[in-house]
CSV table of C-alpha atoms in Angstrom, one decimal:
chain,number,residue,atom,x,y,z
A,1,MET,CA,-26.4,-14.9,23.0
A,2,ALA,CA,-24.4,-14.9,19.8
A,3,ARG,CA,-22.2,-17.9,19.1
A,4,PRO,CA,-18.4,-17.1,19.4
A,5,ARG,CA,-16.5,-17.2,16.1
A,6,LYS,CA,-14.4,-20.3,15.8
A,7,PHE,CA,-11.6,-18.6,13.8
A,8,ASP,CA,-9.4,-15.6,14.0
A,9,GLU,CA,-11.1,-13.0,11.8
A,10,GLU,CA,-7.9,-10.9,11.5
A,11,ARG,CA,-5.9,-13.8,10.4
A,12,ALA,CA,-8.5,-14.7,7.8
A,13,LEU,CA,-8.5,-11.1,6.6
A,14,ASP,CA,-4.7,-11.2,6.2
A,15,ALA,CA,-4.8,-14.4,4.3
A,16,ALA,CA,-7.5,-13.1,1.9
A,17,MET,CA,-5.5,-9.9,1.5
A,18,ARG,CA,-2.5,-11.9,0.4
A,19,VAL,CA,-4.6,-13.8,-2.2
A,20,PHE,CA,-6.0,-10.5,-3.6
A,21,TRP,CA,-2.6,-9.0,-3.7
A,22,GLU,CA,-1.1,-11.9,-5.6
A,23,ARG,CA,-4.0,-12.5,-8.1
A,24,GLY,CA,-6.1,-9.4,-8.2
A,25,TYR,CA,-9.8,-9.0,-7.4
A,26,GLU,CA,-11.2,-10.5,-10.6
A,27,ALA,CA,-8.9,-13.5,-10.8
A,28,THR,CA,-9.5,-14.5,-7.2
A,29,SER,CA,-12.3,-17.1,-6.8
A,30,THR,CA,-14.3,-17.8,-3.7
A,31,GLN,CA,-12.6,-21.2,-3.6
A,32,ASP,CA,-9.2,-19.4,-3.6
A,33,LEU,CA,-10.4,-17.5,-0.5
A,34,CYS,CA,-11.6,-20.6,1.2
A,35,ASP,CA,-8.3,-22.4,0.5
A,36,ALA,CA,-6.3,-19.4,1.8
A,37,THR,CA,-8.3,-18.7,4.9
A,38,GLY,CA,-9.2,-22.3,5.8
A,39,LEU,CA,-12.8,-21.2,6.0
A,40,GLY,CA,-15.9,-22.7,4.3
A,41,ARG,CA,-18.0,-20.6,2.0
A,42,SER,CA,-20.7,-20.2,4.6
A,43,SER,CA,-18.2,-18.9,7.1
A,44,ILE,CA,-16.8,-16.4,4.6
A,45,TYR,CA,-20.2,-15.1,3.6
A,46,ASN,CA,-21.5,-15.0,7.2
A,47,THR,CA,-18.5,-13.0,8.3
A,48,PHE,CA,-17.7,-10.8,5.2
A,49,GLN,CA,-21.1,-10.9,3.3
A,50,SER,CA,-19.5,-11.1,-0.1
A,51,LYS,CA,-16.2,-11.4,-2.0
A,52,ARG,CA,-16.5,-7.6,-2.7
A,53,ASP,CA,-16.9,-6.8,1.0
A,54,LEU,CA,-14.0,-9.0,1.9
A,55,PHE,CA,-11.9,-7.3,-0.7
A,56,GLY,CA,-12.9,-3.9,0.5
A,57,ARG,CA,-11.9,-4.8,4.0
A,58,ALA,CA,-8.6,-6.4,2.9
A,59,LEU,CA,-7.7,-3.3,0.8
A,60,ALA,CA,-8.5,-0.9,3.6
A,61,ARG,CA,-6.3,-3.0,6.0
A,62,TYR,CA,-3.4,-3.1,3.5
A,63,LEU,CA,-3.6,0.7,3.0
A,64,ASP,CA,-3.8,1.5,6.7
A,65,THR,CA,-0.8,-0.8,7.3
A,66,MET,CA,1.3,0.8,4.6
A,67,THR,CA,0.4,4.3,5.5
A,68,ALA,CA,1.2,3.7,9.2
A,69,ALA,CA,4.6,2.4,8.2
A,70,GLN,CA,5.3,5.4,6.0
A,71,THR,CA,4.1,7.7,8.8
A,72,ALA,CA,6.5,6.2,11.3
A,73,VAL,CA,9.4,6.9,9.0
A,74,LEU,CA,8.4,10.4,8.0
A,75,ASP,CA,7.4,11.6,11.4
A,76,ASP,CA,10.9,11.1,12.8
A,77,VAL,CA,11.5,14.8,13.4
A,78,GLU,CA,15.0,14.2,14.8
A,79,ARG,CA,16.2,13.6,11.3
A,80,PRO,CA,16.4,16.2,8.4
A,81,ALA,CA,13.5,15.8,6.1
A,82,ILE,CA,15.6,14.6,3.1
A,83,ASP,CA,16.9,11.7,5.3
A,84,ARG,CA,13.3,10.8,6.2
A,85,VAL,CA,12.5,10.7,2.4
A,86,ARG,CA,15.6,8.6,1.8
A,87,ALA,CA,14.5,6.2,4.6
A,88,LEU,CA,11.0,6.0,3.1
A,89,LEU,CA,12.2,5.1,-0.3
A,90,ALA,CA,14.6,2.5,1.2
A,91,GLN,CA,11.6,1.0,3.0
A,92,VAL,CA,9.8,0.7,-0.3
A,93,VAL,CA,12.8,-1.0,-1.9
A,94,GLU,CA,13.1,-3.4,1.0
A,95,SER,CA,9.4,-4.3,1.0
A,96,GLU,CA,9.6,-5.0,-2.8
A,97,ALA,CA,12.5,-7.4,-2.2
A,98,GLU,CA,10.5,-9.2,0.6
A,99,CYS,CA,7.2,-9.4,-1.3
A,100,GLN,CA,7.7,-12.0,-4.0
A,101,VAL,CA,5.4,-14.7,-5.3
A,102,GLY,CA,6.6,-18.2,-6.1
A,103,SER,CA,7.9,-17.2,-9.6
A,104,GLY,CA,10.1,-14.6,-8.0
A,105,ARG,CA,7.9,-11.9,-9.4
A,106,ALA,CA,7.3,-9.0,-7.0
A,107,LEU,CA,3.8,-8.4,-5.8
A,108,GLY,CA,4.0,-4.7,-6.1
A,109,CYS,CA,1.5,-2.7,-4.1
A,110,LEU,CA,-2.1,-3.8,-3.6
A,111,GLY,CA,-3.2,-0.2,-3.8
A,112,VAL,CA,-1.4,0.4,-7.1
A,113,ASN,CA,-2.6,-2.9,-8.4
A,114,THR,CA,-6.2,-2.0,-7.5
A,115,VAL,CA,-5.9,1.4,-9.2
A,116,VAL,CA,-4.9,-0.4,-12.4
A,117,GLU,CA,-7.5,-3.2,-12.2
A,118,LEU,CA,-10.6,-1.5,-10.7
A,119,ALA,CA,-10.4,2.2,-10.0
A,120,ALA,CA,-11.8,3.3,-13.3
A,121,ARG,CA,-15.0,1.1,-13.0
A,122,ASP,CA,-15.4,0.5,-9.2
A,123,HIS,CA,-16.5,3.7,-7.4
A,124,GLU,CA,-16.1,2.1,-4.0
A,125,ALA,CA,-12.6,1.0,-4.6
A,126,ALA,CA,-11.8,4.4,-6.2
A,127,ALA,CA,-13.1,6.2,-3.1
A,128,VAL,CA,-11.0,4.1,-0.7
A,129,LEU,CA,-7.9,4.7,-2.9
A,130,GLU,CA,-8.6,8.5,-3.1
A,131,ARG,CA,-8.9,8.8,0.6
A,132,ASP,CA,-5.6,7.0,1.1
A,133,THR,CA,-3.9,9.1,-1.5
A,134,MET,CA,-5.1,12.3,0.1
A,135,ARG,CA,-3.9,11.1,3.5
A,136,ARG,CA,-0.4,10.2,2.1
A,137,LEU,CA,-0.2,13.4,0.1
A,138,ALA,CA,-0.8,15.4,3.4
A,139,LEU,CA,2.0,13.4,5.0
A,140,PHE,CA,4.4,13.9,2.1
A,141,ARG,CA,3.5,17.6,1.9
A,142,ALA,CA,4.3,18.0,5.6
A,143,VAL,CA,7.8,16.5,5.1
A,144,MET,CA,8.4,18.7,2.1
A,145,GLU,CA,7.5,21.7,4.1
A,146,ALA,CA,9.8,20.6,6.9
A,147,GLY,CA,12.6,20.1,4.4
A,148,ARG,CA,12.2,23.6,3.0
A,149,ARG,CA,12.4,24.9,6.6
A,150,ASP,CA,15.5,22.8,7.5
A,151,GLY,CA,17.1,23.5,4.1
A,152,SER,CA,17.4,19.8,3.1
A,153,ILE,CA,14.7,19.9,0.3
A,154,THR,CA,14.6,22.3,-2.6
A,155,ALA,CA,12.6,25.5,-2.0
A,156,SER,CA,12.2,26.2,-5.7
A,157,ARG,CA,9.1,24.0,-6.1
A,158,ASP,CA,5.8,24.0,-4.4
A,159,PRO,CA,5.5,21.4,-1.5
A,160,GLU,CA,2.2,20.1,-3.0
A,161,ALA,CA,4.0,19.4,-6.3
A,162,LEU,CA,6.9,17.8,-4.5
A,163,ALA,CA,4.5,15.6,-2.5
A,164,ARG,CA,2.9,14.4,-5.7
A,165,PHE,CA,6.3,13.7,-7.1
A,166,LEU,CA,7.2,11.6,-4.1
A,167,ASN,CA,3.9,9.8,-4.3
A,168,ALA,CA,4.6,9.0,-8.0
A,169,MET,CA,8.1,7.8,-7.1
A,170,VAL,CA,6.8,5.4,-4.5
A,171,ALA,CA,4.2,4.0,-7.0
A,172,GLY,CA,6.8,3.9,-9.7
A,173,LEU,CA,9.3,1.9,-7.6
A,174,ARG,CA,6.6,-0.7,-7.0
A,175,VAL,CA,5.6,-0.9,-10.7
A,176,SER,CA,9.2,-1.1,-11.7
A,177,SER,CA,9.7,-4.0,-9.3
A,178,GLN,CA,6.7,-5.8,-10.8
A,179,GLY,CA,8.2,-5.3,-14.2
A,180,GLY,CA,11.5,-7.0,-13.2
A,181,ALA,CA,13.7,-4.3,-11.8
A,182,ASP,CA,16.1,-5.7,-9.3
A,183,ARG,CA,17.2,-4.2,-6.0
A,184,ALA,CA,20.1,-2.3,-7.5
A,185,ASP,CA,17.8,-0.8,-10.1
A,186,LEU,CA,15.3,0.3,-7.5
A,187,GLU,CA,18.0,1.7,-5.3
A,188,ALA,CA,19.3,3.8,-8.2
A,189,ILE,CA,15.8,5.1,-8.9
A,190,ALA,CA,15.3,6.0,-5.3
A,191,GLU,CA,18.7,7.8,-5.1
A,192,THR,CA,17.9,9.7,-8.2
A,193,ALA,CA,14.6,10.8,-6.6
A,194,VAL,CA,16.4,12.0,-3.5
A,195,GLY,CA,18.8,13.9,-5.6
A,196,ALA,CA,16.0,15.6,-7.5
A,197,LEU,CA,14.5,16.8,-4.1
A,198,ALA,CA,17.8,18.1,-2.7
A,199,PRO,CA,18.7,21.8,-3.1
C-alpha cells in the first residue's frame, strides 16, 4: 500500500505557481520552490518529477483558473454582450490591482509572462499556451457573435477579428500594469476598448 502524502499537493502547487509568477521559470531555483512550498527537494521531485514538470502543472492550473473566471463573466446571458465585455475588462483591472509583489510592481499574467520568456524556445509551454488561447478565443468569439445579435457590439467587423482584439486588450492591460500603469490608466484603456467594440 502506498504511503499517504504528508502535505497538501494542491497548496504546494499554488505556492509554486506564485513563485514562478513572481520570478519567471528561469530565475526560480529549486531552493526557491522548497522555501515557498515548505517541501524538501526529495518531496518536490517525488511528487512533481522535475522543476519543469512542476512549472507545467502550475501554468496549466493558472490558465484553467483564469479562463474559468473569464467564462463565468462572459457566459452571463442575462446581460448584453457589451456589458459582459466591460465586466471582463473590469475583472482584469481589478486582478492587476490585487496582484502586486513587494515592490508594488504588478505581477501581470503568468500566461503572458510565459509567452515572453519561454514560448519561442519551449515547445511544451507553447502548446499549453496555444490551447489556452484557442479556448479563450472561442469564448470571446461567442460573446462577439452574441453582441452582434443583440446589437450591443459592432457588426462591421468579423467576430474572429473582434475576439482577437479583445484577447490583445486583456494581454495589453496586464503588460501595461507591469509597466507601471495605475488603476486609472487601466480603466481608461478598458473603456476605450469597450468604445471601440460598441456600434
